[in-house]
Structures are given as structure tokens and as C-alpha cells.
Amino acid sequence: MIEVKNLVKKYGDHLAVNDLSFTIEPGKIYGFLGPNGAGKSTLIKLLAGELTALSGTVQLAKGVQLGYFAQHQLDTLRADESALWHMQKLAPEQTEQQVRDYLGSFAFHGDKVNQAVKAFSGGEKARLVLALIVWQRPNLLLLDEPTNHLDLDAVIWLERWLVQYQGTLVLISHDRDFLDPIVTKILHIENQKLNEYTGDYSSFEVQRATKLAQQTAMYRQQQQKISHLQKYIDRFKAKATKAKQAQSRMKALERM
């Protein structure tokens, strides 16, 4: 569905995304994880076409209808207008009852649909933005921290809605309890490298812990070998009879 090749993005001298290549497969639900500042939001903006890469390509498959959600979109809502007004501007061919029924699936009921957006909570604004996006029938959703500002009831509602979503989803979130019932794959970015894991968040943690333990064990073995080689070099490099062997070990040390 999306093929990314050798993607690079810089902000001034800061390298935000460095030579990343990966594929987003159709029908999969991805959790996009990594520490703050790792480049997650930059990368999802590149996928959404909101940013231009310094180099590399983002190739969307034919027929992809993309929907992108981020917190800054809450500020694009007209504060003095209602949820009903926003939807009718987007779908003028629909009757008011059809629009009300649709908004009801996003937990806007009764007089709430006529209330001005300025009276909405952050979670209600997020639900309205999501409703406007979903109306356009995207088969690929990119969601950047959609649970920010949501209360518990709204988070539960969004979780249930996303579980039923028929399409491909890439989701940035730090909420393990939110991610676990939804995602089937994890994309983890750290130190400008991207690794893919199969399974939910809990499975990712186990897999990553195992991988880190293996890397730690390999590192310790390498350090022991380096120490052994260095001792040999220090002991024999000045001896003519052992110079060739010492030189060979120096080259091995340089490679390590």
C-alpha cells in the first residue's frame, strides 16, 4: 500500500529521518513507536504528503484514499459553528437526518450536533475531525496521537471504533492499553533505525527485550575478544617471531 525507499528529512542541520526504507502492507494495523524526538511525527507527515523529503520516495499504491489525523487539525474547526454545520459543508447532498445518523456513530447525539465547537472538549473536537476524515472513506488512516486530550470514555469509544475499521491503519501512541487490542504490527524507530515486529504492543515488548538481551550478550563477547586480542598485540607486536600474528590480530581488531 505504501512503499518507502531511502527517505531522508532534515530540519536545518538536524537529521530527523535518515535513509529509512519499509513497506506498509494493505489491511494491516500498525503501531508506530519510539522515544520522543525519534522522528515519528515527521515520518507520518512525510507519508501523508504534508512534508517533502530531502531525498527518497514515498510511493502510494493505486487506489489509496488517505486520511490523516493530527492534533493541529483541531484548530482548523470553525469555533462558532456546530458539528452539524461542519458535516453539511462536507456532505451537502445528504439530508439532515442522514448527517445526524452519521454523527451519532461518532458519539454526537441530540442537541450536541447543534452546539458550537467552541464549547467542545478536546476529545469532542478530535471526534469531529475524525468524523470529517472518515466521511471521505479513506482506506488508509494515519493517526498521530489521537488519544491526546481524550477522557477515558472517549478513549474506549475510539478503541472500539478502530477495532472495527476496515482498512490499513498507522497509529502513533504511547498508550499500551490502547494499542494492545488494536495493532497487529509494530514499527519501532530509534537512533534513526526502523525495526518491524509482528504482534501487539505486549508482544513487541517481549520481542524487543529478547533482542536487546541478545545484543548485550554479543557485545560482552565482543568486548572479551577485543580485550584478548589487545593483550596479544601488546605482548607480541615488538617480537619479530610473532610480528605477523600480531599484525593479523591488529587488523581483526580494527574490523571489530
Coordinates of N, CA and C in Angstrom, one line a residue:
M1 N 0.8 -1.2 0.0 CA 0.0 0.0 0.0 C 0.9 1.3 0.0
I2 N 1.9 1.3 0.8 CA 2.9 2.3 0.8 C 4.3 1.7 0.7
E3 N 5.1 2.2 -0.2 CA 6.5 1.7 -0.2 C 7.4 2.9 -0.1
V4 N 8.2 2.8 1.0 CA 9.1 3.9 1.3 C 10.6 3.5 1.0
K5 N 11.3 4.3 0.3 CA 12.7 4.0 -0.1 C 13.6 5.1 0.2
N6 N 14.6 4.8 1.1 CA 15.8 5.7 1.3 C 15.3 7.1 1.7
L7 N 14.3 7.2 2.6 CA 13.8 8.5 2.9 C 14.7 9.3 3.9
V8 N 14.9 10.6 3.5 CA 15.7 11.5 4.3 C 15.0 12.8 4.5
K9 N 15.0 13.3 5.8 CA 14.4 14.6 6.0 C 15.2 15.3 7.1
K10 N 15.6 16.6 6.8 CA 16.3 17.4 7.7 C 15.6 18.7 8.1
Y11 N 15.8 19.1 9.3 CA 15.4 20.5 9.7 C 16.6 21.3 10.0
G12 N 17.1 22.1 9.1 CA 18.3 22.8 9.3 C 19.5 21.8 9.3
D13 N 20.2 21.7 10.4 CA 21.3 20.8 10.5 C 20.9 19.5 11.2
H14 N 19.6 19.5 11.7 CA 19.1 18.3 12.4 C 18.6 17.2 11.4
L15 N 19.1 16.0 11.5 CA 18.7 14.9 10.6 C 17.5 14.2 11.3
A16 N 16.3 14.4 10.9 CA 15.1 13.9 11.6 C 14.8 12.5 11.1
V17 N 15.0 12.2 9.8 CA 14.8 10.9 9.2 C 16.0 10.6 8.3
N18 N 16.6 9.4 8.6 CA 17.8 9.1 7.9 C 17.8 7.8 7.1
D19 N 17.6 7.9 5.8 CA 17.7 6.7 4.9 C 16.8 5.5 5.3
L20 N 15.5 5.8 5.6 CA 14.6 4.7 6.0 C 13.9 4.1 4.8
S21 N 13.8 2.8 4.8 CA 13.1 2.1 3.8 C 12.2 1.0 4.5
F22 N 10.9 1.0 4.1 CA 10.0 0.0 4.7 C 8.7 0.0 3.8
T23 N 7.8 -1.0 4.1 CA 6.6 -1.1 3.4 C 5.4 -1.2 4.4
I24 N 4.3 -0.5 4.1 CA 3.1 -0.6 4.8 C 2.2 -1.5 4.0
E25 N 1.8 -2.6 4.5 CA 1.0 -3.6 3.8 C -0.5 -3.4 4.0
P26 N -1.2 -3.6 2.9 CA -2.7 -3.4 3.0 C -3.4 -4.3 4.0
G27 N -4.3 -3.6 4.7 CA -5.1 -4.4 5.7 C -4.5 -4.6 7.0
K28 N -3.3 -4.1 7.2 CA -2.6 -4.3 8.5 C -2.8 -3.1 9.4
I29 N -2.7 -3.3 10.7 CA -2.9 -2.3 11.7 C -1.5 -2.1 12.4
Y30 N -0.9 -1.0 12.2 CA 0.5 -0.7 12.7 C 0.5 0.2 13.9
G31 N 1.2 -0.1 14.9 CA 1.5 0.8 16.0 C 2.9 1.4 15.7
F32 N 3.0 2.7 15.7 CA 4.2 3.4 15.3 C 4.8 3.9 16.6
L33 N 5.9 3.3 17.1 CA 6.5 3.6 18.4 C 7.9 4.2 18.3
G34 N 8.4 4.8 19.4 CA 9.7 5.3 19.5 C 9.8 6.4 20.5
P35 N 11.0 6.7 21.1 CA 11.1 7.7 22.1 C 10.8 9.1 21.5
N36 N 10.5 10.1 22.4 CA 10.2 11.4 21.9 C 11.4 12.0 21.1
G37 N 11.1 12.6 20.0 CA 12.2 13.1 19.2 C 12.8 12.2 18.2
A38 N 12.3 10.9 18.1 CA 12.8 9.9 17.3 C 12.5 10.1 15.8
G39 N 11.4 11.0 15.6 CA 11.1 11.3 14.2 C 9.7 10.7 13.7
K40 N 8.9 10.2 14.7 CA 7.7 9.5 14.4 C 6.7 10.5 13.6
S41 N 6.5 11.7 14.2 CA 5.5 12.6 13.6 C 6.0 13.1 12.3
T42 N 7.3 13.3 12.2 CA 7.9 13.8 10.9 C 7.7 12.7 9.9
L43 N 7.9 11.5 10.2 CA 7.7 10.4 9.2 C 6.3 10.2 8.8
I44 N 5.3 10.3 9.7 CA 3.9 10.2 9.4 C 3.5 11.3 8.5
K45 N 4.1 12.5 8.7 CA 3.7 13.7 7.9 C 4.3 13.5 6.5
L46 N 5.4 12.8 6.4 CA 6.0 12.5 5.1 C 5.1 11.5 4.3
L47 N 4.6 10.5 5.1 CA 3.7 9.5 4.5 C 2.4 10.2 4.0
A48 N 1.9 11.2 4.8 CA 0.7 11.9 4.5 C 0.9 13.0 3.4
G49 N 2.1 13.3 3.0 CA 2.3 14.3 2.0 C 2.3 15.7 2.5
E50 N 2.3 15.8 3.9 CA 2.3 17.2 4.5 C 3.8 17.8 4.5
L51 N 4.8 16.9 4.4 CA 6.1 17.4 4.3 C 6.8 16.8 3.1
T52 N 7.8 17.5 2.6 CA 8.6 17.0 1.4 C 9.9 16.5 1.9
A53 N 10.3 15.3 1.5 CA 11.6 14.7 1.9 C 12.7 15.4 1.2
L54 N 13.9 15.4 1.8 CA 15.1 15.9 1.2 C 15.5 14.9 0.1
S55 N 15.4 13.6 0.3 CA 15.6 12.6 -0.7 C 14.8 11.4 -0.4
G56 N 14.8 10.5 -1.3 CA 14.0 9.2 -1.2 C 12.6 9.4 -1.7
T57 N 11.8 8.3 -1.6 CA 10.5 8.3 -2.2 C 9.4 7.7 -1.3
V58 N 8.2 8.2 -1.4 CA 7.0 7.6 -0.7 C 6.1 7.3 -1.8
Q59 N 5.9 6.0 -2.1 CA 5.0 5.5 -3.2 C 3.8 4.9 -2.7
L60 N 2.6 5.6 -3.0 CA 1.3 5.0 -2.6 C 0.8 4.2 -3.8
A61 N 0.2 3.0 -3.4 CA -0.4 2.1 -4.4 C -1.6 2.8 -5.1
K62 N -1.9 2.4 -6.3 CA -3.1 2.9 -7.0 C -4.3 2.6 -6.2
G63 N -5.2 3.6 -6.1 CA -6.5 3.4 -5.4 C -6.4 3.7 -3.9
V64 N -5.3 4.2 -3.4 CA -5.2 4.5 -2.0 C -5.9 5.8 -1.7
Q65 N -6.8 5.8 -0.8 CA -7.5 7.1 -0.4 C -7.0 7.3 1.1
L66 N -6.3 8.4 1.3 CA -5.5 8.6 2.5 C -6.3 9.5 3.4
G67 N -6.4 9.2 4.7 CA -6.9 10.1 5.7 C -5.8 10.3 6.8
Y68 N -5.6 11.5 7.2 CA -4.5 11.9 8.1 C -5.1 12.7 9.3
F69 N -4.8 12.3 10.5 CA -5.3 13.0 11.7 C -4.1 13.4 12.6
A70 N -4.1 14.6 13.0 CA -3.1 15.1 13.9 C -3.7 16.2 14.8
Q71 N -3.1 16.5 15.9 CA -3.8 17.4 16.9 C -3.9 18.8 16.3
H72 N -3.0 19.3 15.4 CA -3.2 20.6 14.9 C -4.4 20.8 14.1
Q73 N -5.0 19.7 13.6 CA -6.2 19.8 12.8 C -7.4 20.3 13.7
L74 N -7.4 20.1 15.0 CA -8.4 20.6 15.8 C -8.6 22.1 15.7
D75 N -7.5 22.8 15.4 CA -7.6 24.3 15.4 C -8.2 24.8 14.0
T76 N -8.4 23.8 13.1 CA -9.0 24.2 11.8 C -10.5 24.3 11.8
L77 N -11.1 23.8 12.9 CA -12.5 23.8 13.1 C -13.0 25.2 13.3
R78 N -14.2 25.5 12.7 CA -14.8 26.8 12.9 C -15.4 26.9 14.3
A79 N -14.9 27.7 15.2 CA -15.3 27.7 16.6 C -16.8 28.1 16.8
D80 N -17.3 28.9 16.0 CA -18.7 29.4 16.2 C -19.7 28.5 15.4
E81 N -19.3 27.5 14.8 CA -20.2 26.6 14.0 C -20.3 25.3 14.7
S82 N -21.3 24.5 14.4 CA -21.6 23.3 15.0 C -21.1 22.1 14.3
A83 N -21.1 20.9 14.9 CA -20.7 19.7 14.2 C -21.6 19.4 13.0
L84 N -22.9 19.7 13.2 CA -23.9 19.6 12.0 C -23.5 20.5 10.9
W85 N -23.1 21.7 11.2 CA -22.7 22.6 10.1 C -21.4 22.1 9.4
H86 N -20.4 21.6 10.1 CA -19.2 21.1 9.5 C -19.5 20.0 8.6
M87 N -20.4 19.1 9.0 CA -20.7 17.9 8.2 C -21.5 18.3 7.0
Q88 N -22.4 19.2 7.1 CA -23.2 19.6 6.0 C -22.4 20.3 4.9
K89 N -21.4 21.0 5.4 CA -20.5 21.7 4.4 C -19.7 20.6 3.6
L90 N -19.4 19.5 4.3 CA -18.7 18.5 3.6 C -19.6 17.6 2.8
A91 N -20.8 17.4 3.2 CA -21.8 16.5 2.6 C -23.1 17.2 2.3
P92 N -23.1 18.2 1.4 CA -24.3 19.0 1.2 C -25.5 18.2 0.6
E93 N -25.1 17.0 -0.1 CA -26.1 16.2 -0.7 C -26.9 15.4 0.2
Q94 N -26.5 15.3 1.5 CA -27.1 14.5 2.5 C -28.2 15.2 3.2
T95 N -29.3 14.5 3.6 CA -30.3 15.1 4.4 C -29.8 15.3 5.8
E96 N -30.4 16.2 6.6 CA -30.0 16.5 8.0 C -30.1 15.2 8.8
Q97 N -31.1 14.4 8.6 CA -31.2 13.1 9.4 C -30.1 12.2 9.0
Q98 N -29.7 12.1 7.8 CA -28.5 11.3 7.4 C -27.2 11.7 8.1
V99 N -27.1 13.1 8.1 CA -25.9 13.6 8.8 C -25.9 13.4 10.3
R100 N -27.1 13.5 10.9 CA -27.3 13.3 12.3 C -27.0 11.8 12.6
D101 N -27.5 10.9 11.8 CA -27.2 9.5 12.0 C -25.7 9.2 11.9
Y102 N -25.0 9.8 11.0 CA -23.6 9.6 10.8 C -22.8 10.1 12.0
L103 N -23.2 11.3 12.5 CA -22.5 11.9 13.6 C -22.8 11.1 14.9
G104 N -24.0 10.4 14.9 CA -24.3 9.6 16.1 C -23.3 8.4 16.2
S105 N -22.7 8.0 15.1 CA -21.7 6.9 15.2 C -20.4 7.4 15.7
F106 N -20.3 8.7 15.8 CA -19.1 9.3 16.5 C -19.4 9.9 17.8
A107 N -20.6 9.4 18.4 CA -21.0 9.8 19.8 C -21.5 11.2 19.9
F108 N -22.0 11.8 18.8 CA -22.7 13.1 18.8 C -24.2 12.8 18.7
H109 N -24.9 13.1 19.8 CA -26.3 12.8 19.9 C -27.1 14.0 20.3
G110 N -28.4 14.0 19.8 CA -29.3 15.1 20.3 C -28.9 16.5 20.0
D111 N -29.0 17.3 21.0 CA -28.6 18.8 20.8 C -27.2 19.0 20.6
K112 N -26.3 18.0 20.9 CA -24.9 18.1 20.8 C -24.5 18.5 19.4
V113 N -25.2 18.0 18.4 CA -24.8 18.2 17.0 C -25.0 19.7 16.6
N114 N -25.8 20.4 17.4 CA -26.1 21.9 17.1 C -25.3 22.8 18.0
Q115 N -24.5 22.2 18.9 CA -23.7 23.0 19.8 C -22.4 23.6 19.1
A116 N -22.1 24.8 19.4 CA -20.9 25.4 18.8 C -19.6 24.7 19.2
V117 N -18.7 24.6 18.3 CA -17.4 23.9 18.5 C -16.7 24.5 19.7
K118 N -16.8 25.8 19.9 CA -16.0 26.5 21.0 C -16.4 25.9 22.3
A119 N -17.5 25.3 22.5 CA -17.9 24.7 23.7 C -17.5 23.2 23.9
F120 N -16.8 22.7 22.8 CA -16.4 21.3 22.8 C -15.1 21.1 23.7
S121 N -15.0 19.9 24.2 CA -13.8 19.5 24.9 C -12.8 19.1 23.8
G122 N -11.5 18.9 24.1 CA -10.5 18.5 23.2 C -10.9 17.1 22.6
G123 N -11.5 16.2 23.4 CA -11.9 14.9 22.9 C -13.0 15.0 21.9
E124 N -14.0 15.9 22.1 CA -15.1 16.1 21.2 C -14.6 16.7 19.9
K125 N -13.7 17.6 19.9 CA -13.1 18.2 18.7 C -12.4 17.1 17.9
A126 N -11.6 16.2 18.6 CA -10.9 15.2 18.0 C -11.9 14.2 17.3
R127 N -13.0 13.9 17.9 CA -14.0 13.0 17.3 C -14.7 13.7 16.1
L128 N -14.9 15.0 16.1 CA -15.5 15.6 15.0 C -14.5 15.6 13.8
V129 N -13.2 15.9 14.1 CA -12.2 15.9 13.0 C -12.1 14.5 12.4
L130 N -12.1 13.5 13.2 CA -12.1 12.1 12.8 C -13.3 11.8 11.9
A131 N -14.5 12.3 12.3 CA -15.7 12.1 11.6 C -15.6 12.7 10.2
L132 N -15.0 13.9 10.1 CA -14.9 14.6 8.8 C -13.9 13.8 7.9
I133 N -12.9 13.3 8.5 CA -11.9 12.5 7.7 C -12.5 11.2 7.2
V134 N -13.2 10.5 8.1 CA -13.8 9.2 7.8 C -14.9 9.3 6.7
W135 N -15.6 10.4 6.7 CA -16.6 10.6 5.7 C -16.1 10.5 4.3
Q136 N -14.8 10.8 4.1 CA -14.2 10.7 2.8 C -13.8 9.3 2.4
R137 N -14.1 8.4 3.2 CA -13.9 6.9 3.0 C -12.4 6.6 2.7
P138 N -11.5 6.9 3.6 CA -10.1 6.5 3.4 C -9.9 5.1 3.6
N139 N -9.1 4.4 2.8 CA -8.8 3.0 3.1 C -7.4 2.9 3.7
L140 N -6.8 4.1 4.0 CA -5.5 4.2 4.8 C -5.7 5.3 5.7
L141 N -5.6 5.0 7.0 CA -5.7 6.1 8.1 C -4.3 6.2 8.7
L142 N -3.8 7.5 8.8 CA -2.6 7.8 9.6 C -3.0 8.7 10.8
L143 N -2.9 8.2 12.0 CA -3.3 8.8 13.2 C -2.2 9.1 14.1
D144 N -1.9 10.4 14.3 CA -0.8 10.9 15.2 C -1.4 11.3 16.5
E145 N -1.1 10.4 17.5 CA -1.6 10.6 18.9 C -3.1 11.0 19.0
P146 N -4.0 10.2 18.5 CA -5.4 10.5 18.5 C -6.0 10.5 19.9
T147 N -5.3 9.9 20.9 CA -5.9 9.9 22.3 C -5.6 11.1 23.1
N148 N -4.7 12.0 22.6 CA -4.4 13.2 23.4 C -5.7 14.0 23.7
H149 N -5.8 14.4 24.9 CA -7.0 15.2 25.3 C -8.3 14.4 25.5
L150 N -8.2 13.1 25.2 CA -9.5 12.3 25.4 C -9.6 11.8 26.8
D151 N -10.9 11.9 27.3 CA -11.1 11.3 28.6 C -11.3 9.8 28.4
L152 N -11.4 9.0 29.5 CA -11.5 7.6 29.4 C -12.6 7.0 28.5
D153 N -13.8 7.6 28.6 CA -14.9 7.2 27.8 C -14.6 7.3 26.3
A154 N -14.0 8.5 26.0 CA -13.7 8.8 24.6 C -12.6 7.8 24.1
V155 N -11.6 7.5 24.9 CA -10.6 6.5 24.5 C -11.2 5.2 24.3
I156 N -12.1 4.7 25.1 CA -12.7 3.5 24.9 C -13.6 3.5 23.7
W157 N -14.3 4.6 23.4 CA -15.0 4.7 22.2 C -14.1 4.6 20.9
L158 N -13.0 5.3 21.0 CA -12.1 5.3 19.8 C -11.5 3.9 19.6
E159 N -11.1 3.2 20.7 CA -10.6 1.9 20.6 C -11.6 1.0 19.9
R160 N -12.8 1.0 20.3 CA -13.9 0.1 19.7 C -14.1 0.5 18.3
W161 N -14.0 1.8 18.0 CA -14.2 2.2 16.6 C -13.1 1.7 15.7
L162 N -11.9 1.8 16.2 CA -10.7 1.4 15.4 C -10.6 -0.1 15.2
V163 N -11.1 -0.8 16.2 CA -11.1 -2.3 16.1 C -12.0 -2.7 14.9
Q164 N -13.0 -2.0 14.6 CA -14.0 -2.3 13.6 C -13.6 -1.7 12.2
Y165 N -12.6 -0.8 12.2 CA -12.2 -0.1 11.0 C -11.7 -1.1 9.9
Q166 N -12.3 -1.0 8.7 CA -11.9 -1.9 7.6 C -10.9 -1.1 6.7
G167 N -9.7 -1.3 6.9 CA -8.7 -0.6 6.1 C -7.3 -0.8 6.7
T168 N -6.4 0.0 6.2 CA -5.0 0.0 6.8 C -4.8 1.2 7.7
L169 N -4.2 0.9 8.8 CA -4.0 1.9 9.9 C -2.6 2.0 10.4
V170 N -2.1 3.3 10.5 CA -0.8 3.5 11.1 C -1.1 4.5 12.2
L171 N -0.7 4.1 13.4 CA -1.2 4.7 14.7 C 0.0 5.1 15.6
I172 N 0.2 6.4 15.8 CA 1.2 6.8 16.8 C 0.5 6.9 18.2
S173 N 1.0 6.2 19.2 CA 0.5 6.4 20.5 C 1.5 5.8 21.5
H174 N 1.5 6.3 22.7 CA 2.3 5.8 23.8 C 1.5 5.0 24.8
D175 N 0.2 4.8 24.5 CA -0.7 4.2 25.4 C -0.8 2.7 25.1
R176 N -0.1 1.9 26.0 CA -0.1 0.4 25.8 C -1.4 -0.2 25.8
D177 N -2.3 0.2 26.8 CA -3.6 -0.4 26.9 C -4.5 -0.1 25.7
F178 N -4.2 1.1 25.1 CA -5.0 1.5 23.9 C -4.5 0.7 22.7
L179 N -3.2 0.5 22.6 CA -2.6 -0.1 21.4 C -2.9 -1.7 21.4
D180 N -2.8 -2.3 22.5 CA -2.8 -3.8 22.6 C -4.0 -4.4 21.8
P181 N -5.3 -3.9 22.0 CA -6.4 -4.6 21.3 C -6.5 -4.3 19.9
I182 N -5.7 -3.3 19.4 CA -5.9 -2.8 18.0 C -4.8 -3.3 17.1
V183 N -3.5 -3.1 17.4 CA -2.5 -3.3 16.4 C -2.1 -4.7 16.2
T184 N -1.6 -5.0 15.0 CA -1.2 -6.3 14.7 C 0.3 -6.3 14.3
K185 N 0.9 -5.1 14.1 CA 2.3 -5.0 13.8 C 2.8 -3.8 14.5
I186 N 4.1 -3.8 14.8 CA 4.8 -2.6 15.4 C 5.9 -2.1 14.5
L187 N 5.9 -0.8 14.3 CA 7.1 -0.2 13.7 C 7.8 0.6 14.7
H188 N 9.0 0.3 15.1 CA 9.7 0.9 16.2 C 10.9 1.7 15.6
I189 N 10.9 3.0 15.8 CA 12.0 3.8 15.4 C 12.9 4.3 16.5
E190 N 14.2 4.1 16.4 CA 15.1 4.5 17.5 C 16.5 4.7 16.9
N191 N 17.2 5.8 17.3 CA 18.5 6.0 16.7 C 18.5 6.0 15.2
Q192 N 17.4 6.5 14.6 CA 17.3 6.7 13.2 C 17.3 5.3 12.4
K193 N 16.9 4.3 13.1 CA 16.7 3.0 12.5 C 15.3 2.5 12.8
L194 N 14.7 1.8 11.8 CA 13.3 1.3 11.9 C 13.3 -0.2 12.0
N195 N 12.7 -0.8 13.0 CA 12.5 -2.2 13.1 C 11.1 -2.6 13.1
E196 N 10.7 -3.7 12.5 CA 9.3 -4.1 12.4 C 9.2 -5.4 13.3
Y197 N 8.1 -5.4 14.1 CA 7.7 -6.6 14.9 C 6.3 -7.0 14.6
T198 N 6.0 -8.3 14.6 CA 4.7 -8.8 14.4 C 4.0 -9.1 15.8
G199 N 2.8 -8.6 15.9 CA 2.0 -8.8 17.1 C 1.6 -7.5 17.7
D200 N 1.0 -7.6 18.9 CA 0.5 -6.3 19.6 C 1.7 -5.7 20.4
Y201 N 1.3 -4.7 21.2 CA 2.4 -4.0 22.0 C 3.1 -4.9 23.0
S202 N 2.3 -5.7 23.7 CA 2.9 -6.6 24.7 C 3.9 -7.5 24.1
S203 N 3.5 -8.1 22.9 CA 4.4 -9.0 22.2 C 5.6 -8.3 21.7
F204 N 5.5 -7.0 21.3 CA 6.6 -6.2 20.9 C 7.6 -6.0 22.1
E205 N 7.1 -5.8 23.2 CA 8.0 -5.6 24.4 C 8.8 -6.8 24.7
V206 N 8.2 -8.0 24.6 CA 8.9 -9.2 24.8 C 10.0 -9.5 23.7
Q207 N 9.6 -9.3 22.5 CA 10.5 -9.5 21.4 C 11.7 -8.5 21.5
R208 N 11.4 -7.3 21.8 CA 12.5 -6.3 21.9 C 13.4 -6.5 23.0
A209 N 12.8 -6.9 24.2 CA 13.7 -7.3 25.3 C 14.6 -8.5 25.0
T210 N 14.1 -9.5 24.3 CA 14.9 -10.6 23.9 C 16.0 -10.2 23.0
K211 N 15.6 -9.3 22.0 CA 16.6 -8.8 21.0 C 17.7 -8.0 21.7
L212 N 17.3 -7.2 22.7 CA 18.3 -6.4 23.4 C 19.2 -7.2 24.3
A213 N 18.6 -8.3 24.9 CA 19.4 -9.2 25.7 C 20.5 -9.9 24.8
Q214 N 20.0 -10.3 23.6 CA 21.0 -11.0 22.7 C 22.1 -10.0 22.2
Q215 N 21.7 -8.8 22.0 CA 22.7 -7.8 21.6 C 23.7 -7.5 22.7
T216 N 23.2 -7.5 23.9 CA 24.0 -7.3 25.1 C 25.0 -8.4 25.3
A217 N 24.5 -9.6 25.1 CA 25.4 -10.8 25.2 C 26.5 -10.8 24.1
M218 N 26.1 -10.4 22.9 CA 27.0 -10.4 21.8 C 28.1 -9.3 22.0
Y219 N 27.6 -8.1 22.6 CA 28.5 -7.0 22.9 C 29.6 -7.5 23.9
R220 N 29.1 -8.2 25.0 CA 30.0 -8.6 26.0 C 31.1 -9.6 25.4
Q221 N 30.6 -10.5 24.6 CA 31.5 -11.4 23.9 C 32.5 -10.7 23.1
Q222 N 32.0 -9.7 22.4 CA 32.9 -8.9 21.5 C 34.0 -8.2 22.4
Q223 N 33.5 -7.6 23.5 CA 34.5 -6.9 24.4 C 35.5 -7.8 24.9
Q224 N 35.1 -9.1 25.3 CA 36.1 -10.0 25.8 C 37.1 -10.4 24.7
K225 N 36.6 -10.6 23.4 CA 37.5 -10.9 22.4 C 38.5 -9.7 22.1
I226 N 37.9 -8.5 22.1 CA 38.8 -7.3 21.9 C 39.9 -7.3 22.9
S227 N 39.5 -7.5 24.2 CA 40.5 -7.5 25.3 C 41.6 -8.5 25.1
H228 N 41.2 -9.7 24.6 CA 42.1 -10.8 24.4 C 43.1 -10.5 23.3
L229 N 42.5 -9.9 22.2 CA 43.3 -9.5 21.0 C 44.3 -8.4 21.4
Q230 N 43.8 -7.4 22.2 CA 44.7 -6.3 22.6 C 45.9 -6.8 23.4
K231 N 45.6 -7.7 24.3 CA 46.6 -8.2 25.2 C 47.7 -9.0 24.4
Y232 N 47.2 -9.7 23.4 CA 48.2 -10.4 22.5 C 49.0 -9.5 21.7
I233 N 48.4 -8.4 21.2 CA 49.1 -7.4 20.4 C 50.1 -6.7 21.3
D234 N 49.7 -6.3 22.4 CA 50.6 -5.6 23.3 C 51.8 -6.4 23.7
R235 N 51.6 -7.7 23.8 CA 52.6 -8.6 24.3 C 53.6 -9.0 23.2
F236 N 53.1 -9.2 22.0 CA 54.0 -9.7 20.9 C 54.3 -8.8 19.7
K237 N 53.7 -7.6 19.7 CA 54.0 -6.8 18.5 C 55.4 -6.4 18.3
A238 N 56.2 -6.4 19.4 CA 57.6 -6.0 19.2 C 58.5 -7.1 19.0
K239 N 58.0 -8.4 19.0 CA 58.8 -9.6 18.8 C 58.7 -10.0 17.3
A240 N 59.9 -10.1 16.7 CA 60.0 -10.4 15.3 C 59.3 -11.7 15.0
T241 N 59.4 -12.7 15.9 CA 58.9 -14.1 15.6 C 57.3 -14.1 15.6
K242 N 56.8 -13.1 16.3 CA 55.3 -13.0 16.5 C 54.7 -11.8 15.7
A243 N 55.5 -11.0 15.0 CA 55.0 -9.8 14.4 C 53.9 -10.0 13.4
K244 N 54.0 -11.1 12.6 CA 53.0 -11.4 11.6 C 51.6 -11.7 12.3
Q245 N 51.7 -12.5 13.3 CA 50.5 -12.9 14.1 C 49.8 -11.7 14.7
A246 N 50.7 -10.8 15.3 CA 50.3 -9.6 16.0 C 49.6 -8.6 15.0
Q247 N 50.2 -8.5 13.8 CA 49.7 -7.7 12.7 C 48.3 -8.2 12.3
S248 N 48.1 -9.5 12.2 CA 46.9 -10.1 11.8 C 45.8 -9.8 12.8
R249 N 46.2 -9.8 14.1 CA 45.2 -9.5 15.1 C 44.9 -8.0 15.2
M250 N 45.8 -7.2 14.9 CA 45.5 -5.7 14.8 C 44.5 -5.4 13.7
K251 N 44.6 -6.1 12.6 CA 43.6 -5.9 11.5 C 42.2 -6.4 12.0
A252 N 42.2 -7.6 12.7 CA 41.0 -8.1 13.2 C 40.3 -7.1 14.2
L253 N 41.2 -6.5 15.0 CA 40.7 -5.6 16.0 C 40.1 -4.3 15.3
E254 N 40.7 -3.9 14.3 CA 40.3 -2.7 13.5 C 38.9 -3.0 12.9
R255 N 38.7 -4.2 12.4 CA 37.4 -4.6 11.8 C 36.3 -4.6 12.9
M256 N 36.6 -5.1 14.0 CA 35.7 -5.1 15.1 C 35.3 -3.8 15.6

